[in-house]
Amino acid sequence: CFYASAKCPTIVSRKEWDGLKPVHVRYLPRPVDLVIIQHTVTPTCATDDGCADIVRNIQAYQMDNLNFWDIGQSFLIGGNGKVYEGPGWLHAGAHTYGYNSKSIGVAFIGNFNKDQPTTQALNAAKALIKCGVDLGHLASNYHVVGHRQLIATESPGRKLYNEIRSWPDWMEDVSSIKN
């Protein structure tokens, strides 16, 4: 694991999930202080191969149909508790219009309007965020918000949204950061 020295969760590299190279990259200023939690509205996944297949399909759809430079989400989290690298810590994603250049987008693989995220996935997300702080990619005073707080969407789904609202760095009132 590339980030193993910082006690990060298992992060599956782009090479390991057989991702395409980005067409272009934009660097993020670091550290960023905003983590936006989303869901992919795809089937959930529980196996390495199943999760990698969904991540590849998301990337192909976003690059081919939406003309994204890369997969939009900074990181994606499978039900297997593994984190799949998108643009990662260094590059801006395309996950939340108006916020891509100042945040990290973390997408849980699945539809969490109906499904409950797995304990493994929730723990991986928390460990990823701690890892980002430890590595200096996230500010120590970061905030976590749900995708729906910033744009008109149901993401990250009702069940995941209710879960992240209990996290210690949750930001309920987003008026100070809203574009």
mmCIF file of C-alpha atoms in Angstrom:
data_model
loop_
_atom_site.group_PDB
_atom_site.id
_atom_site.type_symbol
_atom_site.label_atom_id
_atom_site.label_comp_id
_atom_site.label_asym_id
_atom_site.label_seq_id
_atom_site.Cartn_x
_atom_site.Cartn_y
_atom_site.Cartn_z
ATOM 1 C CA CYS A 1 0.000 0.000 0.000
ATOM 2 C CA PHE A 2 1.441 3.346 -1.079
ATOM 3 C CA TYR A 3 0.287 5.168 2.059
ATOM 4 C CA ALA A 4 1.116 2.370 4.532
ATOM 5 C CA SER A 5 3.680 4.421 6.463
ATOM 6 C CA ALA A 6 0.951 6.801 7.687
ATOM 7 C CA LYS A 7 -1.265 3.936 8.934
ATOM 8 C CA CYS A 8 -3.701 4.520 6.131
ATOM 9 C CA PRO A 9 -6.411 2.074 5.122
ATOM 10 C CA THR A 10 -5.734 -0.203 2.178
ATOM 11 C CA ILE A 11 -5.690 2.089 -0.843
ATOM 12 C CA VAL A 12 -6.025 0.308 -4.173
ATOM 13 C CA SER A 13 -3.923 2.257 -6.661
ATOM 14 C CA ARG A 14 -5.141 3.241 -10.107
ATOM 15 C CA LYS A 15 -2.727 0.688 -11.548
ATOM 16 C CA GLU A 16 -4.171 -2.050 -9.322
ATOM 17 C CA TRP A 17 -7.788 -1.341 -10.363
ATOM 18 C CA ASP A 18 -6.638 -0.917 -13.984
ATOM 19 C CA GLY A 19 -7.688 2.712 -14.276
ATOM 20 C CA LEU A 20 -7.096 4.888 -17.299
ATOM 21 C CA LYS A 21 -4.582 7.714 -17.117
ATOM 22 C CA PRO A 22 -6.151 11.151 -16.696
ATOM 23 C CA VAL A 23 -6.359 13.336 -19.799
ATOM 24 C CA HIS A 24 -5.265 16.363 -17.752
ATOM 25 C CA VAL A 25 -4.654 17.148 -14.071
ATOM 26 C CA ARG A 26 -5.101 20.209 -11.892
ATOM 27 C CA TYR A 27 -3.257 20.323 -8.598
ATOM 28 C CA LEU A 28 -5.111 20.964 -5.361
ATOM 29 C CA PRO A 29 -3.807 23.557 -2.936
ATOM 30 C CA ARG A 30 -2.879 21.733 0.241
ATOM 31 C CA PRO A 31 -3.998 21.227 2.823
ATOM 32 C CA VAL A 32 -7.684 21.367 1.946
ATOM 33 C CA ASP A 33 -10.199 21.658 4.756
ATOM 34 C CA LEU A 34 -13.308 20.113 3.247
ATOM 35 C CA VAL A 35 -14.278 16.455 2.749
ATOM 36 C CA ILE A 36 -17.442 15.913 0.718
ATOM 37 C CA ILE A 37 -19.116 12.529 1.205
ATOM 38 C CA GLN A 38 -21.075 11.101 -1.743
ATOM 39 C CA HIS A 39 -22.464 7.847 -3.057
ATOM 40 C CA THR A 40 -22.132 6.421 -6.551
ATOM 41 C CA VAL A 41 -25.742 5.231 -7.037
ATOM 42 C CA THR A 42 -24.402 1.967 -8.464
ATOM 43 C CA PRO A 43 -24.684 -1.540 -7.090
ATOM 44 C CA THR A 44 -22.671 -2.072 -3.925
ATOM 45 C CA CYS A 45 -19.600 -4.289 -4.014
ATOM 46 C CA ALA A 46 -18.003 -6.670 -1.554
ATOM 47 C CA THR A 47 -15.099 -8.217 -3.484
ATOM 48 C CA ASP A 48 -11.880 -6.790 -4.865
ATOM 49 C CA ASP A 49 -12.794 -7.702 -8.455
ATOM 50 C CA GLY A 50 -16.379 -6.487 -8.111
ATOM 51 C CA CYS A 51 -15.349 -3.127 -6.666
ATOM 52 C CA ALA A 52 -12.578 -2.599 -9.233
ATOM 53 C CA ASP A 53 -15.048 -3.362 -12.032
ATOM 54 C CA ILE A 54 -17.507 -0.739 -10.748
ATOM 55 C CA VAL A 55 -14.736 1.860 -10.378
ATOM 56 C CA ARG A 56 -13.554 1.194 -13.964
ATOM 57 C CA ASN A 57 -17.135 1.528 -15.229
ATOM 58 C CA ILE A 58 -17.624 4.816 -13.368
ATOM 59 C CA GLN A 59 -14.377 6.175 -14.807
ATOM 60 C CA ALA A 60 -15.275 5.081 -18.344
ATOM 61 C CA TYR A 61 -18.738 6.644 -18.101
ATOM 62 C CA GLN A 62 -17.453 9.919 -16.686
ATOM 63 C CA MET A 63 -14.615 10.250 -19.200
ATOM 64 C CA ASP A 64 -16.552 9.036 -22.263
ATOM 65 C CA ASN A 65 -19.991 10.559 -21.638
ATOM 66 C CA LEU A 66 -19.334 13.546 -19.373
ATOM 67 C CA ASN A 67 -15.965 14.543 -20.884
ATOM 68 C CA PHE A 68 -14.267 14.478 -17.476
ATOM 69 C CA TRP A 69 -10.463 14.420 -17.475
ATOM 70 C CA ASP A 70 -10.530 11.472 -15.085
ATOM 71 C CA ILE A 71 -12.822 9.717 -12.655
ATOM 72 C CA GLY A 72 -14.434 12.530 -10.690
ATOM 73 C CA GLN A 73 -14.188 11.241 -7.132
ATOM 74 C CA SER A 74 -10.920 11.714 -5.241
ATOM 75 C CA PHE A 75 -11.407 8.328 -3.575
ATOM 76 C CA LEU A 76 -14.094 5.634 -3.721
ATOM 77 C CA ILE A 77 -14.827 3.198 -0.909
ATOM 78 C CA GLY A 78 -16.075 -0.330 -1.468
ATOM 79 C CA GLY A 79 -18.207 -2.401 0.840
ATOM 80 C CA ASN A 80 -15.086 -4.541 1.253
ATOM 81 C CA GLY A 81 -13.492 -1.695 3.242
ATOM 82 C CA LYS A 82 -10.920 -0.877 0.588
ATOM 83 C CA VAL A 83 -10.303 2.598 -0.757
ATOM 84 C CA TYR A 84 -9.945 3.031 -4.525
ATOM 85 C CA GLU A 85 -7.704 5.857 -5.674
ATOM 86 C CA GLY A 86 -9.138 8.436 -8.078
ATOM 87 C CA PRO A 87 -7.343 11.777 -8.464
ATOM 88 C CA GLY A 88 -6.290 11.221 -4.858
ATOM 89 C CA TRP A 89 -4.833 13.789 -2.490
ATOM 90 C CA LEU A 90 -2.878 15.799 -5.041
ATOM 91 C CA HIS A 91 -5.252 16.464 -7.942
ATOM 92 C CA ALA A 92 -8.628 18.182 -8.132
ATOM 93 C CA GLY A 93 -11.534 15.892 -8.888
ATOM 94 C CA ALA A 94 -14.841 16.574 -10.609
ATOM 95 C CA HIS A 95 -17.234 15.541 -7.859
ATOM 96 C CA THR A 96 -19.042 18.711 -6.695
ATOM 97 C CA TYR A 97 -19.395 21.671 -9.040
ATOM 98 C CA GLY A 98 -17.925 24.799 -7.463
ATOM 99 C CA TYR A 99 -15.991 22.876 -4.790
ATOM 100 C CA ASN A 100 -13.595 20.649 -6.753
ATOM 101 C CA SER A 101 -10.590 22.946 -6.368
ATOM 102 C CA LYS A 102 -10.871 23.131 -2.573
ATOM 103 C CA SER A 103 -12.044 19.731 -1.374
ATOM 104 C CA ILE A 104 -11.621 15.991 -1.412
ATOM 105 C CA GLY A 105 -14.598 13.971 -2.670
ATOM 106 C CA VAL A 106 -15.053 10.568 -1.037
ATOM 107 C CA ALA A 107 -17.697 8.373 -2.678
ATOM 108 C CA PHE A 108 -19.097 5.223 -1.124
ATOM 109 C CA ILE A 109 -19.821 2.637 -3.812
ATOM 110 C CA GLY A 110 -23.549 1.899 -3.760
ATOM 111 C CA ASN A 111 -26.929 3.532 -3.295
ATOM 112 C CA PHE A 112 -27.358 4.548 0.315
ATOM 113 C CA ASN A 113 -30.912 5.747 0.041
ATOM 114 C CA LYS A 114 -31.822 2.080 0.423
ATOM 115 C CA ASP A 115 -28.680 0.285 1.610
ATOM 116 C CA GLN A 116 -26.774 0.757 4.847
ATOM 117 C CA PRO A 117 -23.010 1.270 4.345
ATOM 118 C CA THR A 118 -20.900 -1.553 5.751
ATOM 119 C CA THR A 119 -18.949 -1.092 8.949
ATOM 120 C CA GLN A 120 -15.801 -1.850 6.937
ATOM 121 C CA ALA A 121 -16.566 0.981 4.487
ATOM 122 C CA LEU A 122 -17.341 3.465 7.271
ATOM 123 C CA ASN A 123 -14.142 2.555 9.115
ATOM 124 C CA ALA A 124 -12.128 2.877 5.892
ATOM 125 C CA ALA A 125 -13.519 6.374 5.280
ATOM 126 C CA LYS A 126 -12.654 7.487 8.811
ATOM 127 C CA ALA A 127 -9.159 6.008 8.494
ATOM 128 C CA LEU A 128 -8.687 7.674 5.092
ATOM 129 C CA ILE A 129 -9.578 11.068 6.541
ATOM 130 C CA LYS A 130 -7.188 10.567 9.474
ATOM 131 C CA CYS A 131 -4.521 9.485 6.989
ATOM 132 C CA GLY A 132 -5.079 12.695 5.000
ATOM 133 C CA VAL A 133 -4.550 14.782 8.123
ATOM 134 C CA ASP A 134 -1.462 12.775 9.140
ATOM 135 C CA LEU A 135 0.071 13.220 5.670
ATOM 136 C CA GLY A 136 -0.699 16.951 5.579
ATOM 137 C CA HIS A 137 -3.196 16.737 2.713
ATOM 138 C CA LEU A 138 -6.151 17.666 4.939
ATOM 139 C CA ALA A 139 -6.073 20.528 7.418
ATOM 140 C CA SER A 140 -6.344 19.440 11.040
ATOM 141 C CA ASN A 141 -9.475 21.610 11.316
ATOM 142 C CA TYR A 142 -11.179 19.969 8.305
ATOM 143 C CA HIS A 143 -14.946 19.561 8.046
ATOM 144 C CA VAL A 144 -17.059 16.736 6.659
ATOM 145 C CA VAL A 145 -20.229 17.527 4.713
ATOM 146 C CA GLY A 146 -22.717 15.567 2.675
ATOM 147 C CA HIS A 147 -22.888 16.197 -1.061
ATOM 148 C CA ARG A 148 -26.560 17.250 -0.695
ATOM 149 C CA GLN A 149 -25.620 20.160 1.545
ATOM 150 C CA LEU A 150 -23.782 21.892 -1.304
ATOM 151 C CA ILE A 151 -25.742 21.065 -4.457
ATOM 152 C CA ALA A 152 -29.216 19.783 -5.321
ATOM 153 C CA THR A 153 -28.820 16.004 -5.023
ATOM 154 C CA GLU A 154 -29.884 13.112 -2.802
ATOM 155 C CA SER A 155 -26.230 12.082 -2.451
ATOM 156 C CA PRO A 156 -24.842 10.591 -0.253
ATOM 157 C CA GLY A 157 -28.190 8.872 0.278
ATOM 158 C CA ARG A 158 -30.374 9.065 3.364
ATOM 159 C CA LYS A 159 -28.752 6.242 5.326
ATOM 160 C CA LEU A 160 -25.160 7.348 4.721
ATOM 161 C CA TYR A 161 -26.067 10.990 5.353
ATOM 162 C CA ASN A 162 -27.595 10.084 8.722
ATOM 163 C CA GLU A 163 -24.421 8.173 9.586
ATOM 164 C CA ILE A 164 -21.935 10.934 8.750
ATOM 165 C CA ARG A 165 -23.958 13.467 10.732
ATOM 166 C CA SER A 166 -22.670 11.718 13.876
ATOM 167 C CA TRP A 167 -19.001 12.108 12.909
ATOM 168 C CA PRO A 168 -17.044 14.530 15.119
ATOM 169 C CA ASP A 169 -15.929 16.842 12.288
ATOM 170 C CA TRP A 170 -19.389 17.070 10.716
ATOM 171 C CA MET A 171 -20.419 20.579 9.620
ATOM 172 C CA GLU A 172 -24.176 21.097 9.935
ATOM 173 C CA ASP A 173 -24.316 24.754 8.903
ATOM 174 C CA VAL A 174 -22.542 25.151 5.565
ATOM 175 C CA SER A 175 -23.485 28.801 5.000
ATOM 176 C CA SER A 176 -19.890 29.908 5.636
ATOM 177 C CA ILE A 177 -18.532 27.683 2.846
ATOM 178 C CA LYS A 178 -21.433 27.719 0.388
ATOM 179 C CA ASN A 179 -20.676 29.218 -3.033
#
